[in-house]
mmCIF file of C-alpha atoms in Angstrom:
data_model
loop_
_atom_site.group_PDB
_atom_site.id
_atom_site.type_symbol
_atom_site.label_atom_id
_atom_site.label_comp_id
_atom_site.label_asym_id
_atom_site.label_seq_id
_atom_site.Cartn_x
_atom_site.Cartn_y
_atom_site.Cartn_z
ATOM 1 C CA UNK A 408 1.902 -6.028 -41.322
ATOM 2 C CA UNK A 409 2.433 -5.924 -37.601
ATOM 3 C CA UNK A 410 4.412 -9.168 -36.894
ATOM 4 C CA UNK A 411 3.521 -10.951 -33.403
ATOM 5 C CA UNK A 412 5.030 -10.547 -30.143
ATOM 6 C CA UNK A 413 5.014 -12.701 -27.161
ATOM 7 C CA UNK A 414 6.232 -11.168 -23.896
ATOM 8 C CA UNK A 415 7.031 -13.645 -20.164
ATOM 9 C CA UNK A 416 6.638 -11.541 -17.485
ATOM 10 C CA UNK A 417 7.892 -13.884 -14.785
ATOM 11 C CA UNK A 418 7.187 -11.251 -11.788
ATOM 12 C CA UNK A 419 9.139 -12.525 -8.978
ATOM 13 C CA UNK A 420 10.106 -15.745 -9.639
ATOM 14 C CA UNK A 421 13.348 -17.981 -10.318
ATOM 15 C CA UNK A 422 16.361 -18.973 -8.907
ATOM 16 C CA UNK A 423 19.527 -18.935 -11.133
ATOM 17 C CA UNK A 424 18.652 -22.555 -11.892
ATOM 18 C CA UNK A 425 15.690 -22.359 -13.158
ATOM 19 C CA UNK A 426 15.893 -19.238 -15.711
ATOM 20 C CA UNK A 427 18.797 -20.958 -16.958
ATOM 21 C CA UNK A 428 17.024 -24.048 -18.097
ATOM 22 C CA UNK A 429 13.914 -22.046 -19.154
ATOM 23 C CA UNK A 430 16.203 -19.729 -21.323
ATOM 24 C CA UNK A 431 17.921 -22.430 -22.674
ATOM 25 C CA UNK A 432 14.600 -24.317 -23.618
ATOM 26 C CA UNK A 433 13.103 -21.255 -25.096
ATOM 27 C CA UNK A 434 16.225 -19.876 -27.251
ATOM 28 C CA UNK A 435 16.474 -23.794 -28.613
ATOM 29 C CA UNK A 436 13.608 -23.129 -30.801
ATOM 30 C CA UNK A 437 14.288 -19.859 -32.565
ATOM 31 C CA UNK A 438 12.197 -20.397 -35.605
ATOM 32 C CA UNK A 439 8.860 -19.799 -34.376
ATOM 33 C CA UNK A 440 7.258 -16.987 -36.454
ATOM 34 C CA UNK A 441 6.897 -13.963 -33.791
ATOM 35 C CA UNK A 442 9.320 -11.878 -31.535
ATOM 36 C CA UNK A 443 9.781 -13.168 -28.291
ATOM 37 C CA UNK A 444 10.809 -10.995 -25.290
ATOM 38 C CA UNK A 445 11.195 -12.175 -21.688
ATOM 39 C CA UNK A 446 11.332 -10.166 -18.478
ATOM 40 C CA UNK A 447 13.314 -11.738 -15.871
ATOM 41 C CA UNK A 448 13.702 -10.471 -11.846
ATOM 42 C CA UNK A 449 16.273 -7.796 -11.911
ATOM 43 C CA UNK A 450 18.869 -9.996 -9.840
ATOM 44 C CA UNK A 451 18.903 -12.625 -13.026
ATOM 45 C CA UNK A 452 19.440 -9.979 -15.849
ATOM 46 C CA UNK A 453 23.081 -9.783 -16.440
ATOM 47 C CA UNK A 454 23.137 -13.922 -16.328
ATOM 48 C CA UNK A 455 19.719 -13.927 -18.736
ATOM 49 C CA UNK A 456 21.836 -11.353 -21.069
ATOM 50 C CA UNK A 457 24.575 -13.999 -21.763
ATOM 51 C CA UNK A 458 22.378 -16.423 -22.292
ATOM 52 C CA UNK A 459 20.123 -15.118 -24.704
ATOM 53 C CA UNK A 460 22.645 -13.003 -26.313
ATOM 54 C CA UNK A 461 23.239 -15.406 -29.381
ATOM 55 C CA UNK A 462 19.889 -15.863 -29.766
ATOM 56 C CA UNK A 463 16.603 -13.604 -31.405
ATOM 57 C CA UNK A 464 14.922 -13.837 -27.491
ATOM 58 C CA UNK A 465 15.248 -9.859 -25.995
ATOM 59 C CA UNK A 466 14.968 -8.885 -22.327
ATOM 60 C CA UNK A 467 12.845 -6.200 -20.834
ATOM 61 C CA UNK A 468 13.086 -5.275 -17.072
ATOM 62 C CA UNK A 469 9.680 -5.457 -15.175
ATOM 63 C CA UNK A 470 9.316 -2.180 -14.147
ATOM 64 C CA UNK A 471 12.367 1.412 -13.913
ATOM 65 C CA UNK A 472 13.042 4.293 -12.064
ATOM 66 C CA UNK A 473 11.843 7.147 -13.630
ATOM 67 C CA UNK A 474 14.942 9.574 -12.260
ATOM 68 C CA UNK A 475 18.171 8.916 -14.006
ATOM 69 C CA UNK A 476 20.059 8.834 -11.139
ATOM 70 C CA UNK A 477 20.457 9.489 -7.078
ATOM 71 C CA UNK A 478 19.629 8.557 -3.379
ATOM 72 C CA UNK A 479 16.851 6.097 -4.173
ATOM 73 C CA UNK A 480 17.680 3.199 -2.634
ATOM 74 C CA UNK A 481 16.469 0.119 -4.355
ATOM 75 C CA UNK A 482 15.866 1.120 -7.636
ATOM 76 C CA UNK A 483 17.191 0.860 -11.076
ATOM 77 C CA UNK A 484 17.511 3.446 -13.923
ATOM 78 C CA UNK A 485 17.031 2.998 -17.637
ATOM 79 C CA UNK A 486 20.510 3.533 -18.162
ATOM 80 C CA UNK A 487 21.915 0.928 -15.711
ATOM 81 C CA UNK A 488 19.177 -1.531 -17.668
ATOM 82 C CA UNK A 489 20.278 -0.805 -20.795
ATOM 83 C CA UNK A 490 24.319 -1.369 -19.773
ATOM 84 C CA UNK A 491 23.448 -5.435 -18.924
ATOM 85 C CA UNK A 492 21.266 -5.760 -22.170
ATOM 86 C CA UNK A 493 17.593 -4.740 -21.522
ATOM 87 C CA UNK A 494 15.660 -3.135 -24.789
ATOM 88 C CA UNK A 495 12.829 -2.916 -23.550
ATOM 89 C CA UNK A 496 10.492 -2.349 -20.114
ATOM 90 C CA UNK A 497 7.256 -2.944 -18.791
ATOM 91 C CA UNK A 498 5.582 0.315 -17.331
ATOM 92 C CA UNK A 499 2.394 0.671 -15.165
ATOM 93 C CA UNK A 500 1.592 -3.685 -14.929
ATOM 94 C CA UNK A 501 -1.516 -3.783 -12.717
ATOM 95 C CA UNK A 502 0.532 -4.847 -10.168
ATOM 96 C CA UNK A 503 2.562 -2.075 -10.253
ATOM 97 C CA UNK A 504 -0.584 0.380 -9.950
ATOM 98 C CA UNK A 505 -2.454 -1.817 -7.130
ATOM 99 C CA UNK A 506 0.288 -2.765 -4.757
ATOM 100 C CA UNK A 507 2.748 -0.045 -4.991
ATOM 101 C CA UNK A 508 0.645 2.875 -5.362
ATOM 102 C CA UNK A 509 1.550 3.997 -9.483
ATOM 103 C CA UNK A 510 -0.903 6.568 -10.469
ATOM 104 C CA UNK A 511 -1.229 7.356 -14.115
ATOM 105 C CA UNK A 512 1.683 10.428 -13.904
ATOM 106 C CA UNK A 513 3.937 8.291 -12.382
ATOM 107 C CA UNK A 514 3.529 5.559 -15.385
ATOM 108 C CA UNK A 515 3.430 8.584 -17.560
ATOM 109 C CA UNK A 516 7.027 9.853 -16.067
ATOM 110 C CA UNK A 517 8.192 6.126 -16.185
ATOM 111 C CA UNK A 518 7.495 5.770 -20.310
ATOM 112 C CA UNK A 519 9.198 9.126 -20.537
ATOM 113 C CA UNK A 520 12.430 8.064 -18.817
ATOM 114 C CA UNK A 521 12.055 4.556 -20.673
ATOM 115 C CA UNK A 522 12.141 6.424 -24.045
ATOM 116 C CA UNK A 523 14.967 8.708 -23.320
ATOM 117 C CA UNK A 524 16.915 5.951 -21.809
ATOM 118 C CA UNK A 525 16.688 3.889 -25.299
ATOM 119 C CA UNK A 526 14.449 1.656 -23.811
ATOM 120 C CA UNK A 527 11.018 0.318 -25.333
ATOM 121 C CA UNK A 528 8.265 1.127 -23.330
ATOM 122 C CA UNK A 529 5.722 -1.893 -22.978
ATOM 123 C CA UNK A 530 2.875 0.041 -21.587
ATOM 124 C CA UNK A 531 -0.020 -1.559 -19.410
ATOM 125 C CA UNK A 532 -3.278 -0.322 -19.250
ATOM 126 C CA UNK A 533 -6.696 -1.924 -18.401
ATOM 127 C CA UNK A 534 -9.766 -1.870 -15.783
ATOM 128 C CA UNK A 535 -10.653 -3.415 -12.754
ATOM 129 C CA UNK A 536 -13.590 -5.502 -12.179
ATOM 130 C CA UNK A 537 -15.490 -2.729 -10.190
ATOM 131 C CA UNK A 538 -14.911 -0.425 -12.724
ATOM 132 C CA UNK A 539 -15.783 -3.051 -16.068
ATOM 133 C CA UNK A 540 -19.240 -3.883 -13.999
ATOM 134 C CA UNK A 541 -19.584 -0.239 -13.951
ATOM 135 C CA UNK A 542 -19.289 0.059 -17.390
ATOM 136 C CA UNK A 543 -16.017 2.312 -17.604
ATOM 137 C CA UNK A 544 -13.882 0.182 -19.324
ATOM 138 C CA UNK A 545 -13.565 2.677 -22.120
ATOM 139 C CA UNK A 546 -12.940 6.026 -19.994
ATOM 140 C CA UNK A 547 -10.828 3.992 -17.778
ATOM 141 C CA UNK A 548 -8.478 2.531 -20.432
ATOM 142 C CA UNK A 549 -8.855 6.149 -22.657
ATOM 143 C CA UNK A 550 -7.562 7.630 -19.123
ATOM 144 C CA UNK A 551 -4.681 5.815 -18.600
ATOM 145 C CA UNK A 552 -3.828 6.350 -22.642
ATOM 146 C CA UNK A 553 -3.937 9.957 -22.866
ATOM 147 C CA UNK A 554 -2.113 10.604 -19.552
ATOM 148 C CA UNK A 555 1.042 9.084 -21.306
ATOM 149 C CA UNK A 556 0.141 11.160 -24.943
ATOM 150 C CA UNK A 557 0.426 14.139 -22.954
ATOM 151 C CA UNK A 558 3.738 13.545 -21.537
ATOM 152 C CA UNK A 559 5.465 11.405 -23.960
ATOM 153 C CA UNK A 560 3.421 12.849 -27.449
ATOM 154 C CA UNK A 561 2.247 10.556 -29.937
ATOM 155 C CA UNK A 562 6.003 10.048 -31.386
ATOM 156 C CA UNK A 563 6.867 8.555 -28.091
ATOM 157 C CA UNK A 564 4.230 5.659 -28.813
ATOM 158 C CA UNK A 565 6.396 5.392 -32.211
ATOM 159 C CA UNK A 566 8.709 4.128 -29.816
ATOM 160 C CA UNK A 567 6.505 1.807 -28.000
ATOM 161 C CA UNK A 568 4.035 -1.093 -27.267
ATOM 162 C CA UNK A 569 1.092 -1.440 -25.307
ATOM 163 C CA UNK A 570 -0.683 -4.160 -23.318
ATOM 164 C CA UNK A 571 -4.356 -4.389 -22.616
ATOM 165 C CA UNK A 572 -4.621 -6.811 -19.282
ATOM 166 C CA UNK A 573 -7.926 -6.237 -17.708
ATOM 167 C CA UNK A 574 -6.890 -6.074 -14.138
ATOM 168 C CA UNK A 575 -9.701 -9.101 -13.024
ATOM 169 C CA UNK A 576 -8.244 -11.411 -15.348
ATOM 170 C CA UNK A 577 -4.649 -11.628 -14.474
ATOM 171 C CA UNK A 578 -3.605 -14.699 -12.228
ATOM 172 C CA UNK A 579 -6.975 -15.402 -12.233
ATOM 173 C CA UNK A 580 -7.525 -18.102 -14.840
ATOM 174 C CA UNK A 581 -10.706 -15.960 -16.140
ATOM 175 C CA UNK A 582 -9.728 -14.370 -19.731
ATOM 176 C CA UNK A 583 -11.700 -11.653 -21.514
ATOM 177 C CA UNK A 584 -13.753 -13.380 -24.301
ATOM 178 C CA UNK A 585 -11.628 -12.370 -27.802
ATOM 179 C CA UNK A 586 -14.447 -10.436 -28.693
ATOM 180 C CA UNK A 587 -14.044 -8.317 -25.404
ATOM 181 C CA UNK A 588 -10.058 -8.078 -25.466
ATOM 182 C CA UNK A 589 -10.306 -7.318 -29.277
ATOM 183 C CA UNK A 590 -13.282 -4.270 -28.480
ATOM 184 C CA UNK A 591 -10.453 -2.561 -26.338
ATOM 185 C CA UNK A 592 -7.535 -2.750 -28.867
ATOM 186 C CA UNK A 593 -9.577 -1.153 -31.335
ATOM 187 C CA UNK A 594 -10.444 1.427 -28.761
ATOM 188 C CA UNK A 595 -6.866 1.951 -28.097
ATOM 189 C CA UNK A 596 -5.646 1.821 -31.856
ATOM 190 C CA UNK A 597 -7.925 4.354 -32.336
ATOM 191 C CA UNK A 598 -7.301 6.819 -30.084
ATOM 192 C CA UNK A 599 -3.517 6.782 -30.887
ATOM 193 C CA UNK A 600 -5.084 6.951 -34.969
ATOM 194 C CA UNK A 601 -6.760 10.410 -33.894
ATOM 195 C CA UNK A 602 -2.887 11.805 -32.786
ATOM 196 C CA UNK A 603 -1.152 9.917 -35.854
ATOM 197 C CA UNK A 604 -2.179 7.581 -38.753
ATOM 198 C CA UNK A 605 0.591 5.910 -38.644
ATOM 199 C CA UNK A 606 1.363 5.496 -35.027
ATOM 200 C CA UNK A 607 -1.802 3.658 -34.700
ATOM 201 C CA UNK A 608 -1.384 1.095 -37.573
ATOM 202 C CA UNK A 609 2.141 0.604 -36.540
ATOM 203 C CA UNK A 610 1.712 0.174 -32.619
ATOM 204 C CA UNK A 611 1.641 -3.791 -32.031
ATOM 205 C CA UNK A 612 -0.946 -4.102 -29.106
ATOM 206 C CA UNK A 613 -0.938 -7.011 -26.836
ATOM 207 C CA UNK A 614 -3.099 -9.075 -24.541
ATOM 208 C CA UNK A 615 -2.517 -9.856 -21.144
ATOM 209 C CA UNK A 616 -4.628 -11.899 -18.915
ATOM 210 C CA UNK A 617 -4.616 -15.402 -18.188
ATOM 211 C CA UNK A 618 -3.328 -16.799 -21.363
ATOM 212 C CA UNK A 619 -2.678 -19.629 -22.223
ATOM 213 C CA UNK A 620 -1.941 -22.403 -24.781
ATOM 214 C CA UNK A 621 -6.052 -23.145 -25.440
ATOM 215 C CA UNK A 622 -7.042 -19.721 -25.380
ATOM 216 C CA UNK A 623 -4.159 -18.247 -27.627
ATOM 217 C CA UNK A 624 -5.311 -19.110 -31.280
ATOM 218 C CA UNK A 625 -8.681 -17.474 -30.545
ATOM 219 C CA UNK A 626 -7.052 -14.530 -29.021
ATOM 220 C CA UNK A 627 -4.518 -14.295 -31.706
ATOM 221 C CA UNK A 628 -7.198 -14.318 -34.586
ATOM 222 C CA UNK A 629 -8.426 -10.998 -34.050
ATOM 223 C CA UNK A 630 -7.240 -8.903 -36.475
ATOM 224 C CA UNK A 631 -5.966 -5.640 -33.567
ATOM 225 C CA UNK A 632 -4.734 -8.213 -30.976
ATOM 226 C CA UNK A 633 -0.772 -8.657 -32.064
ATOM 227 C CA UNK A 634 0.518 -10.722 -29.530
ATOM 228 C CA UNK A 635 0.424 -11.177 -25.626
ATOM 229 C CA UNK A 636 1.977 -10.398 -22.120
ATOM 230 C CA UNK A 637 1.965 -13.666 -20.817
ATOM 231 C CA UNK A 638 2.282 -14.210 -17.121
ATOM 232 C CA UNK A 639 1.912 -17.380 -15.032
ATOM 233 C CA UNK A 640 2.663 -19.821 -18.561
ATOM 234 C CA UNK A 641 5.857 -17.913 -19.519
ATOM 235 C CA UNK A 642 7.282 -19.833 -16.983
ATOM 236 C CA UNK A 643 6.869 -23.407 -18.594
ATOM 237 C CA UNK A 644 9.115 -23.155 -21.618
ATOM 238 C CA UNK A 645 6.204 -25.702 -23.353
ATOM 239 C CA UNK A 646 3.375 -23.533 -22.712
ATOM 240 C CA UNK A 647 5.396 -20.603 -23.681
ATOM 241 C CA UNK A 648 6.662 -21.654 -27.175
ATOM 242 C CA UNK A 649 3.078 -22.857 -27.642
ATOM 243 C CA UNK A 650 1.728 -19.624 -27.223
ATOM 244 C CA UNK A 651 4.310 -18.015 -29.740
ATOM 245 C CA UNK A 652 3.477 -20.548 -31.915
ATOM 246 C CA UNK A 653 0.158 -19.865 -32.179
ATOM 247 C CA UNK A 654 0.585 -16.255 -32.552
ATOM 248 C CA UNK A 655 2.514 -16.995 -35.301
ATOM 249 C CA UNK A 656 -0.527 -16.350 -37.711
#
């Protein structure tokens, strides 16, 4: 049994302020039947690590460096991540691959320095809406999949998680149907079953795309959709702890 996860991607957003108080509201309520993990601007880390460190709430950075070390001004390695209390990182958000240019080898190259850094991997893949209206959800998303397989090997998924956000519904407000969102995880959980058995009944596979408190329990019931990468309502400790609630199935 895969138990749920809910991850906050709060993107760039916060003041010391306000992650305290939202960190404080969400590591009140620690019995809420899933794993929670938040993902706080780098700048905030090392505070967000004290607060949550007597509490079940993990961090994960919002993106890493893939070289260990150097002249690259501006970014942050795996290792320093893991020295103020990250386990875990998101790799290849939409974001990521629109704005700043992150082609599939560079996400690949990313998950592999995650994994030998000790960090979790939470890798994103998905389609835009060009490419869904074209009807290549499937290569699209199998693209993106095997590109880290070939650089990381099935074990390295052992060692991860993966979130399906379809790129046109992310700050949008528009969410796949569950029916759609679920077609994709078994897509996904099935490819990984071709490399490994295992691996793909063990891999917990989230959602990510506009969710939200009323569109959670319907998301949640689908039997390959373990959790979510929540965006926009991570950042309202209510709406948040709603969500894990109802992924607590």
């Amino acid at each position: 049994m895969r138990k749920p996860l809910i991850v906050g991607n709060w993107k760039m957003n916060g003041s010391r302020e306000s992650v305290r108080a939202l960190l404080l509201a969400i590591t009140a309520n620690e019995d809420v039947g899933c794993d929670r993990i938040v993902c706080p601007p780098f700048v905030f880390m090392d505070m967000a690590a004290g607060l949550v460190q007597q509490s079940v709430v993990e961090l994960s950075a919002q993106n890493l460096e893939s070289n260990k070390a150097g002249a690259f001004t501006g970014e942050i390695s795996a290792a320093m991540l893991a020295d103020v209390g990250c386990s875990h990182t998101l790799i290849g958000h939409s974001e990521r691959r629109e704005l700043f240019g992150e082609t599939d080898e560079i996400v690949a190259a990313k998950c592999m320095a995650a994994l030998d850094g000790g960090l979790v991997p939470i890798l994103c893949v998905g389609e835009t809406l060009t490419e869904r209206e074209a009807g290549e959800t499937e290569s699209v998303v199998l693209r993106q999949v095997n590109e880290v397989i070939k650089i990381v090997g099935i074990e390295g998924f052992s060692r991860s998680i993966v979130a399906y956000e379809p790129v046109w519904a992310i700050g949008t407000g528009k969410s796949a149907t569950a029916e759609e969102a679920e077609a994709v995880h078994m897509l996904i959980r099935k490819r990984l079953a071709e490399e490994s058995e295992r691996v793909g009944e063990k891999i917990r596979i989230l959602y990510g795309g506009s969710v939200k408190p009323e569109n959670a329990k319907a998301l949640f019931a689908m039997e390959d959709i373990d959790g979510a990468l929540v965006g926009g309502a991570s950042l309202d400790a209510d709406s948040f702890l709603a969500i894990c609630e109802a992924a607590a199935r």
